[in-house]
Each structure stands twice: as C-alpha cells, then as structure tokens.
Amino acid sequence: MRNTLTDLNNHLFEQLERLNDDELDDAQLDKELRRAEGMTKVATQIIQNAELAYKTMVHMAEYGYDKKDAKEILPPMLEVKNG
C-alpha cells in the first residue's frame, strides 16, 4: 500500500490546482468544490489519525516499553519498520 502523508499532501495540492483553473465553467467549478470538500473531510481524519499515532510514539519513547513484546502490544500502524 502506498498511501502516505506525502501522497495526501500531493493530492491536496493537485486539488488546489484544479480549483485554480481559470478555464472551468460554473458547473465544473461546482463539481471541483464538492470534490474538494470531500477530500478535506477525509484528509482531516487522516491527519488526526497520524497525529494520534505520532503522539503515541512520542509517549512510548518517553516512558519506554519492552521492545520484545511490542508486536503483541502495538497495533500494526504503530510498529516501527526499518528499511
């Protein structure tokens, strides 16, 4: 799966470029505005989820945890993968 925060950032800037297209007629602009509203709602949830994951990792780093048991404790999205 290749959905990263960088990908999200790129999608949001692509949407901004579509909204800034001077050649859009009113119907096309309305369509892009609805699309942008939907993207904003989903992006907000993704960003909030990433912020919670980050705060969890900071907390774990600050207070420590037993790394050998981490796979049993951590949800997969919080596992640190090297490489």
mmCIF file of N, CA, C and O in Angstrom, residues 1-77:
data_model
loop_
_atom_site.group_PDB
_atom_site.id
_atom_site.type_symbol
_atom_site.label_atom_id
_atom_site.label_comp_id
_atom_site.label_asym_id
_atom_site.label_seq_id
_atom_site.Cartn_x
_atom_site.Cartn_y
_atom_site.Cartn_z
ATOM 1 N N MET A 1 0.849 -1.181 0.000
ATOM 2 C CA MET A 1 0.000 0.000 0.000
ATOM 3 C C MET A 1 0.890 1.237 0.000
ATOM 4 O O MET A 1 1.852 1.313 0.738
ATOM 5 N N ARG A 2 0.552 2.210 -0.801
ATOM 6 C CA ARG A 2 1.388 3.397 -0.945
ATOM 7 C C ARG A 2 0.605 4.673 -0.648
ATOM 8 O O ARG A 2 0.622 5.622 -1.410
ATOM 9 N N ASN A 3 -0.047 4.712 0.446
ATOM 10 C CA ASN A 3 -0.776 5.913 0.846
ATOM 11 C C ASN A 3 -0.064 6.537 2.031
ATOM 12 O O ASN A 3 -0.199 6.077 3.147
ATOM 13 N N THR A 4 0.695 7.574 1.763
ATOM 14 C CA THR A 4 1.475 8.232 2.797
ATOM 15 C C THR A 4 0.982 9.667 2.977
ATOM 16 O O THR A 4 0.194 10.171 2.169
ATOM 17 N N LEU A 5 1.475 10.309 4.012
ATOM 18 C CA LEU A 5 1.123 11.719 4.205
ATOM 19 C C LEU A 5 1.674 12.575 3.070
ATOM 20 O O LEU A 5 1.073 13.588 2.701
ATOM 21 N N THR A 6 2.788 12.163 2.492
ATOM 22 C CA THR A 6 3.324 12.879 1.329
ATOM 23 C C THR A 6 2.358 12.754 0.153
ATOM 24 O O THR A 6 2.098 13.735 -0.559
ATOM 25 N N ASP A 7 1.805 11.552 -0.051
ATOM 26 C CA ASP A 7 0.808 11.365 -1.110
ATOM 27 C C ASP A 7 -0.419 12.243 -0.856
ATOM 28 O O ASP A 7 -0.948 12.857 -1.778
ATOM 29 N N LEU A 8 -0.860 12.282 0.394
ATOM 30 C CA LEU A 8 -2.002 13.126 0.746
ATOM 31 C C LEU A 8 -1.708 14.585 0.419
ATOM 32 O O LEU A 8 -2.541 15.279 -0.178
ATOM 33 N N ASN A 9 -0.542 15.051 0.792
ATOM 34 C CA ASN A 9 -0.143 16.425 0.508
ATOM 35 C C ASN A 9 -0.177 16.697 -0.998
ATOM 36 O O ASN A 9 -0.691 17.731 -1.446
ATOM 37 N N ASN A 10 0.341 15.758 -1.780
ATOM 38 C CA ASN A 10 0.331 15.919 -3.242
ATOM 39 C C ASN A 10 -1.089 15.982 -3.783
ATOM 40 O O ASN A 10 -1.399 16.809 -4.646
ATOM 41 N N HIS A 11 -1.980 15.111 -3.275
ATOM 42 C CA HIS A 11 -3.382 15.123 -3.729
ATOM 43 C C HIS A 11 -4.049 16.455 -3.403
ATOM 44 O O HIS A 11 -4.807 16.991 -4.220
ATOM 45 N N LEU A 12 -3.773 16.988 -2.217
ATOM 46 C CA LEU A 12 -4.389 18.259 -1.836
ATOM 47 C C LEU A 12 -3.903 19.406 -2.714
ATOM 48 O O LEU A 12 -4.690 20.274 -3.111
ATOM 49 N N PHE A 13 -2.620 19.404 -3.040
ATOM 50 C CA PHE A 13 -2.116 20.457 -3.928
ATOM 51 C C PHE A 13 -2.642 20.287 -5.351
ATOM 52 O O PHE A 13 -2.918 21.280 -6.041
ATOM 53 N N GLU A 14 -2.824 19.057 -5.801
ATOM 54 C CA GLU A 14 -3.432 18.826 -7.117
ATOM 55 C C GLU A 14 -4.858 19.370 -7.140
ATOM 56 O O GLU A 14 -5.289 19.975 -8.130
ATOM 57 N N GLN A 15 -5.589 19.142 -6.048
ATOM 58 C CA GLN A 15 -6.954 19.664 -5.960
ATOM 59 C C GLN A 15 -6.947 21.184 -5.985
ATOM 60 O O GLN A 15 -7.768 21.814 -6.653
ATOM 61 N N LEU A 16 -6.017 21.794 -5.289
ATOM 62 C CA LEU A 16 -5.902 23.245 -5.291
ATOM 63 C C LEU A 16 -5.644 23.768 -6.706
ATOM 64 O O LEU A 16 -6.237 24.767 -7.128
ATOM 65 N N GLU A 17 -4.800 23.067 -7.445
ATOM 66 C CA GLU A 17 -4.528 23.472 -8.830
ATOM 67 C C GLU A 17 -5.781 23.361 -9.685
ATOM 68 O O GLU A 17 -6.047 24.229 -10.525
ATOM 69 N N ARG A 18 -6.572 22.296 -9.472
ATOM 70 C CA ARG A 18 -7.821 22.159 -10.241
ATOM 71 C C ARG A 18 -8.784 23.294 -9.904
ATOM 72 O O ARG A 18 -9.451 23.842 -10.782
ATOM 73 N N LEU A 19 -8.851 23.668 -8.639
ATOM 74 C CA LEU A 19 -9.744 24.765 -8.246
ATOM 75 C C LEU A 19 -9.283 26.107 -8.812
ATOM 76 O O LEU A 19 -10.092 27.014 -9.009
ATOM 77 N N ASN A 20 -8.014 26.222 -9.067
ATOM 78 C CA ASN A 20 -7.443 27.479 -9.562
ATOM 79 C C ASN A 20 -7.464 27.573 -11.090
ATOM 80 O O ASN A 20 -6.986 28.546 -11.653
ATOM 81 N N ASP A 21 -8.048 26.603 -11.760
ATOM 82 C CA ASP A 21 -8.105 26.577 -13.221
ATOM 83 C C ASP A 21 -9.114 27.620 -13.710
ATOM 84 O O ASP A 21 -10.321 27.506 -13.475
ATOM 85 N N ASP A 22 -8.612 28.643 -14.376
ATOM 86 C CA ASP A 22 -9.463 29.732 -14.868
ATOM 87 C C ASP A 22 -10.411 29.298 -15.987
ATOM 88 O O ASP A 22 -11.361 30.014 -16.305
ATOM 89 N N GLU A 23 -10.167 28.136 -16.595
ATOM 90 C CA GLU A 23 -10.991 27.678 -17.716
ATOM 91 C C GLU A 23 -12.214 26.882 -17.281
ATOM 92 O O GLU A 23 -13.013 26.477 -18.116
ATOM 93 N N LEU A 24 -12.385 26.662 -15.984
ATOM 94 C CA LEU A 24 -13.549 25.914 -15.502
ATOM 95 C C LEU A 24 -14.811 26.747 -15.644
ATOM 96 O O LEU A 24 -14.829 27.933 -15.308
ATOM 97 N N ASP A 25 -15.867 26.118 -16.163
ATOM 98 C CA ASP A 25 -17.150 26.817 -16.164
ATOM 99 C C ASP A 25 -17.797 26.617 -14.793
ATOM 100 O O ASP A 25 -17.259 25.933 -13.927
ATOM 101 N N ASP A 26 -18.951 27.223 -14.595
ATOM 102 C CA ASP A 26 -19.595 27.179 -13.275
ATOM 103 C C ASP A 26 -19.900 25.752 -12.828
ATOM 104 O O ASP A 26 -19.703 25.401 -11.664
ATOM 105 N N ALA A 27 -20.371 24.911 -13.737
ATOM 106 C CA ALA A 27 -20.715 23.532 -13.394
ATOM 107 C C ALA A 27 -19.459 22.746 -12.998
ATOM 108 O O ALA A 27 -19.468 21.993 -12.021
ATOM 109 N N GLN A 28 -18.393 22.941 -13.754
ATOM 110 C CA GLN A 28 -17.139 22.245 -13.441
ATOM 111 C C GLN A 28 -16.564 22.731 -12.107
ATOM 112 O O GLN A 28 -16.053 21.939 -11.320
ATOM 113 N N LEU A 29 -16.665 24.028 -11.861
ATOM 114 C CA LEU A 29 -16.173 24.576 -10.608
ATOM 115 C C LEU A 29 -16.975 24.028 -9.428
ATOM 116 O O LEU A 29 -16.399 23.648 -8.397
ATOM 117 N N ASP A 30 -18.296 23.952 -9.579
ATOM 118 C CA ASP A 30 -19.124 23.378 -8.518
ATOM 119 C C ASP A 30 -18.727 21.930 -8.235
ATOM 120 O O ASP A 30 -18.647 21.513 -7.084
ATOM 121 N N LYS A 31 -18.470 21.172 -9.291
ATOM 122 C CA LYS A 31 -18.049 19.782 -9.139
ATOM 123 C C LYS A 31 -16.724 19.708 -8.376
ATOM 124 O O LYS A 31 -16.560 18.896 -7.461
ATOM 125 N N GLU A 32 -15.779 20.546 -8.743
ATOM 126 C CA GLU A 32 -14.469 20.555 -8.067
ATOM 127 C C GLU A 32 -14.590 21.006 -6.611
ATOM 128 O O GLU A 32 -13.891 20.501 -5.739
ATOM 129 N N LEU A 33 -15.489 21.947 -6.358
ATOM 130 C CA LEU A 33 -15.700 22.392 -4.977
ATOM 131 C C LEU A 33 -16.269 21.265 -4.111
ATOM 132 O O LEU A 33 -15.861 21.086 -2.969
ATOM 133 N N ARG A 34 -17.211 20.494 -4.670
ATOM 134 C CA ARG A 34 -17.757 19.345 -3.929
ATOM 135 C C ARG A 34 -16.670 18.303 -3.690
ATOM 136 O O ARG A 34 -16.563 17.736 -2.602
ATOM 137 N N ARG A 35 -15.864 18.063 -4.693
ATOM 138 C CA ARG A 35 -14.756 17.112 -4.562
ATOM 139 C C ARG A 35 -13.770 17.601 -3.496
ATOM 140 O O ARG A 35 -13.316 16.830 -2.659
ATOM 141 N N ALA A 36 -13.461 18.887 -3.525
ATOM 142 C CA ALA A 36 -12.521 19.452 -2.555
ATOM 143 C C ALA A 36 -13.068 19.338 -1.136
ATOM 144 O O ALA A 36 -12.318 19.049 -0.195
ATOM 145 N N GLU A 37 -14.367 19.551 -0.981
ATOM 146 C CA GLU A 37 -14.976 19.430 0.347
ATOM 147 C C GLU A 37 -14.846 17.997 0.868
ATOM 148 O O GLU A 37 -14.482 17.769 2.024
ATOM 149 N N GLY A 38 -15.107 17.032 0.017
ATOM 150 C CA GLY A 38 -14.959 15.631 0.402
ATOM 151 C C GLY A 38 -13.518 15.287 0.728
ATOM 152 O O GLY A 38 -13.242 14.607 1.733
ATOM 153 N N MET A 39 -12.598 15.757 -0.090
ATOM 154 C CA MET A 39 -11.182 15.498 0.160
ATOM 155 C C MET A 39 -10.736 16.122 1.474
ATOM 156 O O MET A 39 -9.957 15.535 2.213
ATOM 157 N N THR A 40 -11.240 17.301 1.759
ATOM 158 C CA THR A 40 -10.888 17.986 3.006
ATOM 159 C C THR A 40 -11.344 17.187 4.216
ATOM 160 O O THR A 40 -10.602 17.036 5.193
ATOM 161 N N LYS A 41 -12.554 16.664 4.167
ATOM 162 C CA LYS A 41 -13.070 15.875 5.291
ATOM 163 C C LYS A 41 -12.227 14.621 5.513
ATOM 164 O O LYS A 41 -11.870 14.295 6.652
ATOM 165 N N VAL A 42 -11.919 13.910 4.438
ATOM 166 C CA VAL A 42 -11.117 12.694 4.565
ATOM 167 C C VAL A 42 -9.701 13.035 5.010
ATOM 168 O O VAL A 42 -9.141 12.391 5.897
ATOM 169 N N ALA A 43 -9.110 14.072 4.421
ATOM 170 C CA ALA A 43 -7.740 14.475 4.771
ATOM 171 C C ALA A 43 -7.650 14.860 6.242
ATOM 172 O O ALA A 43 -6.678 14.517 6.922
ATOM 173 N N THR A 44 -8.659 15.539 6.756
ATOM 174 C CA THR A 44 -8.665 15.932 8.163
ATOM 175 C C THR A 44 -8.615 14.703 9.059
ATOM 176 O O THR A 44 -7.851 14.664 10.032
ATOM 177 N N GLN A 45 -9.392 13.686 8.740
ATOM 178 C CA GLN A 45 -9.385 12.458 9.529
ATOM 179 C C GLN A 45 -8.035 11.747 9.450
ATOM 180 O O GLN A 45 -7.523 11.246 10.453
ATOM 181 N N ILE A 46 -7.449 11.705 8.277
ATOM 182 C CA ILE A 46 -6.136 11.066 8.102
ATOM 183 C C ILE A 46 -5.088 11.800 8.926
ATOM 184 O O ILE A 46 -4.266 11.182 9.613
ATOM 185 N N ILE A 47 -5.111 13.111 8.881
ATOM 186 C CA ILE A 47 -4.132 13.917 9.625
ATOM 187 C C ILE A 47 -4.325 13.743 11.134
ATOM 188 O O ILE A 47 -3.352 13.593 11.874
ATOM 189 N N GLN A 48 -5.558 13.711 11.590
ATOM 190 C CA GLN A 48 -5.811 13.500 13.012
ATOM 191 C C GLN A 48 -5.332 12.115 13.456
ATOM 192 O O GLN A 48 -4.777 11.956 14.541
ATOM 193 N N ASN A 49 -5.533 11.118 12.608
ATOM 194 C CA ASN A 49 -5.082 9.772 12.913
ATOM 195 C C ASN A 49 -3.551 9.723 12.985
ATOM 196 O O ASN A 49 -2.981 9.113 13.899
ATOM 197 N N ALA A 50 -2.887 10.375 12.048
ATOM 198 C CA ALA A 50 -1.428 10.413 12.050
ATOM 199 C C ALA A 50 -0.906 11.155 13.277
ATOM 200 O O ALA A 50 0.100 10.750 13.877
ATOM 201 N N GLU A 51 -1.582 12.222 13.664
ATOM 202 C CA GLU A 51 -1.172 12.981 14.851
ATOM 203 C C GLU A 51 -1.289 12.118 16.109
ATOM 204 O O GLU A 51 -0.398 12.123 16.961
ATOM 205 N N LEU A 52 -2.355 11.348 16.219
ATOM 206 C CA LEU A 52 -2.523 10.457 17.362
ATOM 207 C C LEU A 52 -1.432 9.383 17.372
ATOM 208 O O LEU A 52 -0.856 9.092 18.421
ATOM 209 N N ALA A 53 -1.116 8.815 16.209
ATOM 210 C CA ALA A 53 -0.056 7.814 16.129
ATOM 211 C C ALA A 53 1.278 8.419 16.546
ATOM 212 O O ALA A 53 2.055 7.805 17.286
ATOM 213 N N TYR A 54 1.547 9.627 16.092
ATOM 214 C CA TYR A 54 2.793 10.316 16.451
ATOM 215 C C TYR A 54 2.868 10.554 17.959
ATOM 216 O O TYR A 54 3.886 10.274 18.601
ATOM 217 N N LYS A 55 1.787 11.060 18.532
ATOM 218 C CA LYS A 55 1.769 11.321 19.973
ATOM 219 C C LYS A 55 1.972 10.032 20.756
ATOM 220 O O LYS A 55 2.632 10.023 21.800
ATOM 221 N N THR A 56 1.406 8.941 20.267
ATOM 222 C CA THR A 56 1.588 7.647 20.918
ATOM 223 C C THR A 56 3.050 7.226 20.869
ATOM 224 O O THR A 56 3.607 6.763 21.871
ATOM 225 N N MET A 57 3.692 7.396 19.732
ATOM 226 C CA MET A 57 5.106 7.036 19.595
ATOM 227 C C MET A 57 5.979 7.906 20.496
ATOM 228 O O MET A 57 6.920 7.416 21.119
ATOM 229 N N VAL A 58 5.675 9.182 20.595
ATOM 230 C CA VAL A 58 6.427 10.074 21.481
ATOM 231 C C VAL A 58 6.261 9.620 22.927
ATOM 232 O O VAL A 58 7.235 9.541 23.681
ATOM 233 N N HIS A 59 5.039 9.296 23.302
ATOM 234 C CA HIS A 59 4.774 8.826 24.667
ATOM 235 C C HIS A 59 5.554 7.541 24.950
ATOM 236 O O HIS A 59 6.170 7.394 26.010
ATOM 237 N N MET A 60 5.531 6.609 24.003
ATOM 238 C CA MET A 60 6.242 5.348 24.190
ATOM 239 C C MET A 60 7.744 5.575 24.289
ATOM 240 O O MET A 60 8.419 4.928 25.090
ATOM 241 N N ALA A 61 8.260 6.488 23.496
ATOM 242 C CA ALA A 61 9.698 6.786 23.549
ATOM 243 C C ALA A 61 10.058 7.439 24.885
ATOM 244 O O ALA A 61 11.113 7.163 25.455
ATOM 245 N N GLU A 62 9.181 8.287 25.368
ATOM 246 C CA GLU A 62 9.446 8.999 26.618
ATOM 247 C C GLU A 62 9.379 8.069 27.828
ATOM 248 O O GLU A 62 10.221 8.134 28.725
ATOM 249 N N TYR A 63 8.373 7.195 27.857
ATOM 250 C CA TYR A 63 8.160 6.347 29.023
ATOM 251 C C TYR A 63 8.680 4.922 28.847
ATOM 252 O O TYR A 63 8.690 4.140 29.787
ATOM 253 N N GLY A 64 9.098 4.600 27.622
ATOM 254 C CA GLY A 64 9.674 3.292 27.353
ATOM 255 C C GLY A 64 8.639 2.184 27.264
ATOM 256 O O GLY A 64 7.530 2.300 27.741
ATOM 257 N N TYR A 65 9.036 1.134 26.600
ATOM 258 C CA TYR A 65 8.225 -0.072 26.512
ATOM 259 C C TYR A 65 9.165 -1.203 26.156
ATOM 260 O O TYR A 65 10.259 -0.994 25.643
ATOM 261 N N ASP A 66 8.770 -2.411 26.447
ATOM 262 C CA ASP A 66 9.591 -3.584 26.196
ATOM 263 C C ASP A 66 9.508 -3.945 24.716
ATOM 264 O O ASP A 66 8.476 -4.424 24.249
ATOM 265 N N LYS A 67 10.590 -3.724 23.983
ATOM 266 C CA LYS A 67 10.560 -3.905 22.532
ATOM 267 C C LYS A 67 10.299 -5.348 22.126
ATOM 268 O O LYS A 67 9.723 -5.599 21.093
ATOM 269 N N LYS A 68 10.698 -6.322 22.947
ATOM 270 C CA LYS A 68 10.465 -7.711 22.548
ATOM 271 C C LYS A 68 8.981 -8.061 22.598
ATOM 272 O O LYS A 68 8.524 -8.945 21.899
ATOM 273 N N ASP A 69 8.223 -7.365 23.415
ATOM 274 C CA ASP A 69 6.780 -7.599 23.498
ATOM 275 C C ASP A 69 5.976 -6.608 22.656
ATOM 276 O O ASP A 69 4.754 -6.672 22.643
ATOM 277 N N ALA A 70 6.655 -5.718 21.969
ATOM 278 C CA ALA A 70 5.967 -4.641 21.249
ATOM 279 C C ALA A 70 4.992 -5.176 20.207
ATOM 280 O O ALA A 70 3.911 -4.632 20.040
ATOM 281 N N LYS A 71 5.349 -6.241 19.497
ATOM 282 C CA LYS A 71 4.457 -6.768 18.455
ATOM 283 C C LYS A 71 3.146 -7.272 19.043
ATOM 284 O O LYS A 71 2.126 -7.260 18.392
ATOM 285 N N GLU A 72 3.167 -7.707 20.293
ATOM 286 C CA GLU A 72 1.945 -8.173 20.939
ATOM 287 C C GLU A 72 1.111 -7.012 21.467
ATOM 288 O O GLU A 72 -0.082 -7.140 21.658
ATOM 289 N N ILE A 73 1.746 -5.884 21.716
ATOM 290 C CA ILE A 73 1.086 -4.741 22.342
ATOM 291 C C ILE A 73 0.615 -3.713 21.306
ATOM 292 O O ILE A 73 -0.473 -3.171 21.414
ATOM 293 N N LEU A 74 1.456 -3.443 20.322
ATOM 294 C CA LEU A 74 1.203 -2.347 19.393
ATOM 295 C C LEU A 74 0.287 -2.743 18.242
ATOM 296 O O LEU A 74 0.426 -3.817 17.678
ATOM 297 N N PRO A 75 -0.597 -1.847 17.869
ATOM 298 C CA PRO A 75 -1.319 -2.051 16.620
ATOM 299 C C PRO A 75 -0.316 -1.970 15.462
ATOM 300 O O PRO A 75 0.690 -1.256 15.565
ATOM 301 N N PRO A 76 -0.556 -2.679 14.368
ATOM 302 C CA PRO A 76 0.400 -2.680 13.253
ATOM 303 C C PRO A 76 0.788 -1.290 12.746
ATOM 304 O O PRO A 76 1.911 -1.068 12.343
ATOM 305 N N MET A 77 -0.141 -0.324 12.795
ATOM 306 C CA MET A 77 0.188 1.005 12.263
ATOM 307 C C MET A 77 1.250 1.719 13.100
ATOM 308 O O MET A 77 1.844 2.682 12.656
#
